[in-house]
Amino acid sequence: MDATHGAKVTALPARRPVVKESLVRLPRVKRTHYGRYLSGVVLIALFVLIVRAFAHGKIDWEIVGEFLTARSILSGLLQTIIMAPLAMGVGLALGLIFALMRMSENPVARYTAIFYMWIFRGSPQLLQLFLWFNLALIFPVIVIPGLFEISTVTVMTPFVATLLGLGICQSAYTAEVIRAGILSVDAGQAEAADALGMTRHQAMRRIILPQALRSIIPPVGNEFIGMVKATSLASAIQYTEILNAAQRIYYVNNYIIELLIVATFWYLLVVTLLTIGQYFLERRMSRGFSRTESVTSLNVEDQRA
């Protein structure tokens, strides 16, 4: 016979299912953002005042329309369009060289690059333009023994002085941009290239620099837009770009504000087109990176699921 026969068996109560308590949603309190309304009213009022000032100011808009497509203005626009890419090209070429020198294990090259960037980043662009334009006061003659000898005044035209002044100054900033882009690449890429038997130069050219472009292009694009505007500084050394062309006209007819509005219009147009181009270039360069990020995020979500 079972030992439990006749014994009173007490049934355990059934376990109740755990029901999650629903979160109590409190009514959303509507806040009145007086600061937003006030700032919006102030900005609209300022905009209206500026438009009213230009509309009722002593501006001859017929003169603006007349000189907007004047031959001298368009010639200055062409000189600006020519100078900006050339100076930026000099800045990129020298910037890459000095960025690599700055990261070199050779102390002479490294400290030379540091000194170079200190000099040209520490002095204003306008001052550098004046120094290059008046270089003949320091070096009257440019001589390469056995090859040629030429007067510095003949060589250092406003075009050459502008190209060197803007390009070399830009290279000091571009060097830091390139160096930061190179440092953004994972160190494992260089180790993998070394494991494949690549030299340091091959790894830099084939592996690191292509990956660093994604980080380099946005700031370099901004620097190029700044370069377009910086060409206006060359009017101080009589390089005929947009501002200088406008100045030469209003020195004669005394329509100062009208010609300045003409120059402003062309600068804004060029910068707007470059900004649009930069947007699409950045979008194209980051397309592969965005896909990688999306795939990684999907993998992480799958693992969490």
Short mmCIF file of C-alpha atoms in Angstrom, two decimals:
data_model
loop_
_atom_site.label_atom_id
_atom_site.label_comp_id
_atom_site.label_asym_id
_atom_site.label_seq_id
_atom_site.Cartn_x
_atom_site.Cartn_y
_atom_site.Cartn_z
CA MET A 1 0.00 0.00 0.00
CA ASP A 2 1.17 3.47 -0.79
CA ALA A 3 2.33 5.38 2.26
CA THR A 4 0.42 8.41 1.17
CA HIS A 5 -2.84 6.50 0.93
CA GLY A 6 -5.47 8.12 3.03
CA ALA A 7 -3.34 11.20 3.57
CA LYS A 8 -4.89 14.56 2.82
CA VAL A 9 -3.31 16.03 -0.27
CA THR A 10 -3.33 19.80 -0.51
CA ALA A 11 -3.31 21.08 -4.08
CA LEU A 12 -0.96 23.95 -4.82
CA PRO A 13 -2.63 27.05 -6.19
CA ALA A 14 -2.14 27.60 -9.89
CA ARG A 15 0.48 30.21 -10.81
CA ARG A 16 -1.06 33.30 -12.20
CA PRO A 17 0.36 34.61 -15.43
CA VAL A 18 2.50 37.64 -14.96
CA VAL A 19 0.80 40.58 -16.56
CA LYS A 20 2.96 43.57 -17.38
CA GLU A 21 1.52 46.71 -16.03
CA SER A 22 0.85 49.16 -18.79
CA LEU A 23 2.62 52.46 -18.53
CA VAL A 24 0.38 55.27 -17.54
CA ARG A 25 0.70 58.03 -20.09
CA LEU A 26 0.48 61.41 -18.54
CA PRO A 27 -1.16 64.13 -20.55
CA ARG A 28 1.42 66.11 -22.52
CA VAL A 29 1.80 69.59 -21.22
CA LYS A 30 1.85 72.12 -24.02
CA ARG A 31 4.57 74.66 -23.47
CA THR A 32 4.53 78.04 -25.01
CA HIS A 33 7.95 78.75 -26.49
CA TYR A 34 8.05 82.50 -26.15
CA GLY A 35 11.76 82.59 -27.03
CA ARG A 36 11.12 80.97 -30.42
CA TYR A 37 8.34 83.38 -31.26
CA LEU A 38 10.39 86.38 -30.15
CA SER A 39 13.49 85.34 -32.11
CA GLY A 40 11.36 84.63 -35.20
CA VAL A 41 9.74 88.07 -35.03
CA VAL A 42 13.12 89.76 -34.55
CA LEU A 43 14.67 87.93 -37.52
CA ILE A 44 11.73 88.72 -39.79
CA ALA A 45 11.85 92.37 -38.74
CA LEU A 46 15.58 92.56 -39.46
CA PHE A 47 15.06 90.95 -42.87
CA VAL A 48 12.31 93.44 -43.73
CA LEU A 49 14.48 96.35 -42.64
CA ILE A 50 17.41 95.17 -44.76
CA VAL A 51 15.20 94.68 -47.83
CA ARG A 52 13.63 98.09 -47.26
CA ALA A 53 17.06 99.72 -46.93
CA PHE A 54 18.20 98.27 -50.26
CA ALA A 55 14.88 99.12 -51.93
CA HIS A 56 14.83 102.76 -50.81
CA GLY A 57 18.59 103.35 -50.65
CA LYS A 58 20.51 105.44 -53.10
CA ILE A 59 21.25 102.51 -55.41
CA ASP A 60 20.93 102.82 -59.15
CA TRP A 61 19.76 99.33 -60.05
CA GLU A 62 19.98 100.11 -63.76
CA ILE A 63 23.74 100.58 -63.34
CA VAL A 64 23.89 97.22 -61.53
CA GLY A 65 22.16 95.51 -64.44
CA GLU A 66 24.31 97.33 -66.99
CA PHE A 67 27.65 96.33 -65.46
CA LEU A 68 26.59 92.85 -64.41
CA THR A 69 27.75 91.46 -67.75
CA ALA A 70 30.33 94.11 -68.60
CA ARG A 71 33.39 92.80 -70.41
CA SER A 72 35.82 93.90 -67.67
CA ILE A 73 33.70 92.26 -64.95
CA LEU A 74 33.46 88.99 -66.88
CA SER A 75 37.21 89.13 -67.50
CA GLY A 76 37.77 89.50 -63.75
CA LEU A 77 35.40 86.58 -63.15
CA LEU A 78 37.47 84.47 -65.54
CA GLN A 79 40.68 85.40 -63.73
CA THR A 80 39.09 84.38 -60.42
CA ILE A 81 37.94 81.05 -61.89
CA ILE A 82 41.47 80.43 -63.21
CA MET A 83 43.34 81.49 -60.07
CA ALA A 84 41.28 79.60 -57.47
CA PRO A 85 41.90 76.05 -58.85
CA LEU A 86 45.56 76.78 -59.61
CA ALA A 87 46.25 78.11 -56.12
CA MET A 88 44.30 75.24 -54.59
CA GLY A 89 46.33 72.78 -56.68
CA VAL A 90 49.55 74.27 -55.32
CA GLY A 91 48.12 74.04 -51.82
CA LEU A 92 47.12 70.39 -52.23
CA ALA A 93 50.45 69.33 -53.73
CA LEU A 94 52.57 71.09 -51.10
CA GLY A 95 50.10 70.15 -48.36
CA LEU A 96 50.46 66.43 -49.13
CA ILE A 97 54.27 66.72 -49.13
CA PHE A 98 54.42 68.56 -45.81
CA ALA A 99 51.78 66.32 -44.23
CA LEU A 100 53.95 63.29 -45.00
CA MET A 101 57.02 65.18 -43.76
CA ARG A 102 55.14 66.05 -40.57
CA MET A 103 54.46 62.34 -39.97
CA SER A 104 57.96 61.25 -40.95
CA GLU A 105 60.29 59.49 -38.53
CA ASN A 106 63.08 61.72 -39.79
CA PRO A 107 63.37 64.53 -37.21
CA VAL A 108 64.80 67.00 -39.76
CA ALA A 109 61.85 66.53 -42.13
CA ARG A 110 59.34 66.57 -39.27
CA TYR A 111 60.59 69.80 -37.69
CA THR A 112 60.98 71.44 -41.08
CA ALA A 113 57.30 70.77 -41.76
CA ILE A 114 56.35 72.08 -38.32
CA PHE A 115 58.33 75.28 -38.92
CA TYR A 116 56.81 75.69 -42.40
CA MET A 117 53.25 75.39 -41.12
CA TRP A 118 54.00 77.70 -38.20
CA ILE A 119 55.29 80.44 -40.51
CA PHE A 120 52.54 80.37 -43.13
CA ARG A 121 49.64 79.74 -40.76
CA GLY A 122 50.82 82.45 -38.40
CA SER A 123 50.95 85.32 -40.90
CA PRO A 124 47.96 86.88 -42.72
CA GLN A 125 47.35 86.05 -46.37
CA LEU A 126 47.34 89.71 -47.38
CA LEU A 127 50.74 90.21 -45.77
CA GLN A 128 52.11 87.18 -47.65
CA LEU A 129 50.81 88.59 -50.94
CA PHE A 130 52.68 91.84 -50.30
CA LEU A 131 55.85 89.93 -49.40
CA TRP A 132 55.79 87.87 -52.60
CA PHE A 133 54.96 90.89 -54.75
CA ASN A 134 57.90 92.83 -53.27
CA LEU A 135 60.31 89.90 -53.28
CA ALA A 136 62.65 91.84 -55.58
CA LEU A 137 63.62 94.04 -52.62
CA ILE A 138 65.20 90.97 -51.00
CA PHE A 139 66.28 88.96 -54.06
CA PRO A 140 66.81 91.37 -56.99
CA VAL A 141 67.91 88.57 -59.28
CA ILE A 142 66.94 84.90 -59.50
CA VAL A 143 70.04 82.93 -60.46
CA ILE A 144 70.65 79.25 -61.13
CA PRO A 145 74.41 79.00 -61.70
CA GLY A 146 75.25 77.80 -65.15
CA LEU A 147 71.62 77.80 -66.35
CA PHE A 148 69.98 81.24 -66.30
CA GLU A 149 69.73 84.58 -64.55
CA ILE A 150 66.61 86.73 -64.55
CA SER A 151 65.34 89.81 -62.77
CA THR A 152 62.87 89.08 -59.97
CA VAL A 153 60.68 92.03 -61.00
CA THR A 154 60.16 90.39 -64.39
CA VAL A 155 59.13 87.08 -62.87
CA MET A 156 57.08 88.26 -59.90
CA THR A 157 54.02 89.56 -61.73
CA PRO A 158 50.69 90.04 -59.89
CA PHE A 159 49.57 86.65 -61.25
CA VAL A 160 52.66 84.80 -59.98
CA ALA A 161 52.64 86.63 -56.64
CA THR A 162 48.96 85.76 -56.13
CA LEU A 163 49.52 82.12 -57.10
CA LEU A 164 52.43 81.71 -54.68
CA GLY A 165 50.91 83.78 -51.89
CA LEU A 166 47.54 82.02 -51.85
CA GLY A 167 48.83 78.56 -52.79
CA ILE A 168 51.65 78.36 -50.24
CA CYS A 169 49.51 79.80 -47.45
CA GLN A 170 46.79 77.28 -48.30
CA SER A 171 49.27 74.40 -48.22
CA ALA A 172 50.00 75.03 -44.54
CA TYR A 173 46.32 74.49 -43.69
CA THR A 174 45.82 71.64 -46.16
CA ALA A 175 48.78 69.78 -44.66
CA GLU A 176 46.98 69.55 -41.32
CA VAL A 177 43.75 68.46 -43.03
CA ILE A 178 45.55 65.67 -44.89
CA ARG A 179 47.44 64.59 -41.79
CA ALA A 180 44.20 64.36 -39.82
CA GLY A 181 42.62 62.30 -42.62
CA ILE A 182 45.55 59.89 -42.65
CA LEU A 183 45.41 59.50 -38.88
CA SER A 184 41.69 58.70 -39.11
CA VAL A 185 42.47 55.48 -40.99
CA ASP A 186 42.72 52.46 -38.70
CA ALA A 187 46.29 51.45 -37.89
CA GLY A 188 45.45 47.86 -38.82
CA GLN A 189 45.33 48.89 -42.47
CA ALA A 190 49.03 49.76 -42.42
CA GLU A 191 49.81 46.53 -40.57
CA ALA A 192 47.89 44.51 -43.16
CA ALA A 193 49.77 46.24 -45.98
CA ASP A 194 53.06 45.48 -44.25
CA ALA A 195 52.02 41.82 -43.92
CA LEU A 196 51.40 41.75 -47.68
CA GLY A 197 54.95 42.92 -48.28
CA MET A 198 54.13 46.47 -49.36
CA THR A 199 56.58 49.26 -48.74
CA ARG A 200 55.49 52.27 -46.73
CA HIS A 201 55.05 54.38 -49.86
CA GLN A 202 52.98 51.68 -51.57
CA ALA A 203 50.77 51.28 -48.51
CA MET A 204 50.26 55.03 -48.33
CA ARG A 205 49.42 55.34 -52.02
CA ARG A 206 47.25 52.22 -52.43
CA ILE A 207 45.69 51.62 -49.02
CA ILE A 208 45.74 54.59 -46.64
CA LEU A 209 45.25 57.66 -48.84
CA PRO A 210 42.23 56.23 -50.73
CA GLN A 211 40.51 55.53 -47.39
CA ALA A 212 41.54 58.91 -45.98
CA LEU A 213 39.86 60.75 -48.87
CA ARG A 214 36.45 60.38 -47.23
CA SER A 215 37.68 62.46 -44.29
CA ILE A 216 39.80 64.85 -46.37
CA ILE A 217 37.31 65.90 -49.06
CA PRO A 218 34.76 67.82 -46.90
CA PRO A 219 37.27 70.23 -45.28
CA VAL A 220 39.23 70.58 -48.53
CA GLY A 221 35.99 71.47 -50.29
CA ASN A 222 35.37 74.17 -47.72
CA GLU A 223 38.93 75.43 -48.16
CA PHE A 224 38.42 75.62 -51.93
CA ILE A 225 35.29 77.72 -51.48
CA GLY A 226 37.31 79.95 -49.15
CA MET A 227 40.01 80.16 -51.81
CA VAL A 228 37.53 81.59 -54.32
CA LYS A 229 36.76 84.41 -51.89
CA ALA A 230 40.41 84.84 -50.90
CA THR A 231 41.30 85.77 -54.49
CA SER A 232 39.69 89.15 -53.72
CA LEU A 233 42.74 89.91 -51.55
CA ALA A 234 44.83 89.97 -54.71
CA SER A 235 43.18 93.26 -55.69
CA ALA A 236 45.68 94.87 -53.27
CA ILE A 237 48.56 93.91 -55.58
CA GLN A 238 46.66 94.82 -58.75
CA TYR A 239 45.70 91.33 -59.88
CA THR A 240 42.64 91.80 -62.06
CA GLU A 241 40.02 89.56 -60.48
CA ILE A 242 36.34 90.43 -59.87
CA LEU A 243 36.83 92.93 -57.05
CA ASN A 244 39.74 94.67 -58.76
CA ALA A 245 37.73 94.94 -61.99
CA ALA A 246 34.83 96.49 -60.07
CA GLN A 247 37.19 98.91 -58.32
CA ARG A 248 38.69 100.09 -61.59
CA ILE A 249 35.23 100.91 -62.89
CA TYR A 250 33.91 102.76 -59.83
CA TYR A 251 37.12 104.78 -59.57
CA VAL A 252 36.00 106.33 -62.87
CA ASN A 253 32.20 106.60 -62.64
CA ASN A 254 31.89 106.79 -58.82
CA TYR A 255 29.10 104.14 -58.69
CA ILE A 256 30.71 102.43 -55.71
CA ILE A 257 27.87 100.50 -54.12
CA GLU A 258 26.47 99.43 -57.49
CA LEU A 259 29.76 97.87 -58.60
CA LEU A 260 30.24 96.21 -55.21
CA ILE A 261 26.79 94.63 -55.58
CA VAL A 262 27.84 93.34 -59.01
CA ALA A 263 30.98 91.76 -57.53
CA THR A 264 28.94 90.28 -54.66
CA PHE A 265 26.50 88.70 -57.10
CA TRP A 266 29.23 86.87 -59.02
CA TYR A 267 30.98 85.67 -55.87
CA LEU A 268 27.69 84.32 -54.50
CA LEU A 269 26.91 82.58 -57.78
CA VAL A 270 30.30 80.85 -57.99
CA VAL A 271 30.24 79.83 -54.31
CA THR A 272 26.68 78.48 -54.64
CA LEU A 273 27.63 76.29 -57.61
CA LEU A 274 30.70 75.00 -55.77
CA THR A 275 28.62 74.25 -52.66
CA ILE A 276 26.18 72.18 -54.72
CA GLY A 277 29.05 70.31 -56.35
CA GLN A 278 30.66 69.67 -52.98
CA TYR A 279 27.40 68.22 -51.66
CA PHE A 280 27.12 65.66 -54.45
CA LEU A 281 30.84 64.81 -54.23
CA GLU A 282 30.62 64.17 -50.49
CA ARG A 283 27.49 62.11 -51.02
CA ARG A 284 29.26 59.95 -53.59
CA MET A 285 32.38 59.50 -51.47
CA SER A 286 30.39 58.49 -48.38
CA ARG A 287 28.07 56.11 -50.23
CA GLY A 288 30.15 52.98 -49.56
CA PHE A 289 30.67 53.99 -45.95
CA SER A 290 26.94 54.44 -45.41
CA ARG A 291 26.27 50.96 -46.79
CA THR A 292 28.87 49.48 -44.46
CA GLU A 293 27.28 51.24 -41.51
CA SER A 294 23.83 49.97 -42.45
CA VAL A 295 25.04 46.38 -42.84
CA THR A 296 26.81 46.55 -39.49
CA SER A 297 23.73 47.92 -37.78
CA LEU A 298 21.60 45.12 -39.29
CA ASN A 299 24.04 42.50 -38.03
CA VAL A 300 23.94 43.99 -34.55
CA GLU A 301 20.14 44.00 -34.55
CA ASP A 302 20.10 40.36 -35.68
CA GLN A 303 22.43 39.39 -32.85
CA ARG A 304 20.29 41.21 -30.32
CA ALA A 305 17.17 39.48 -31.68
#
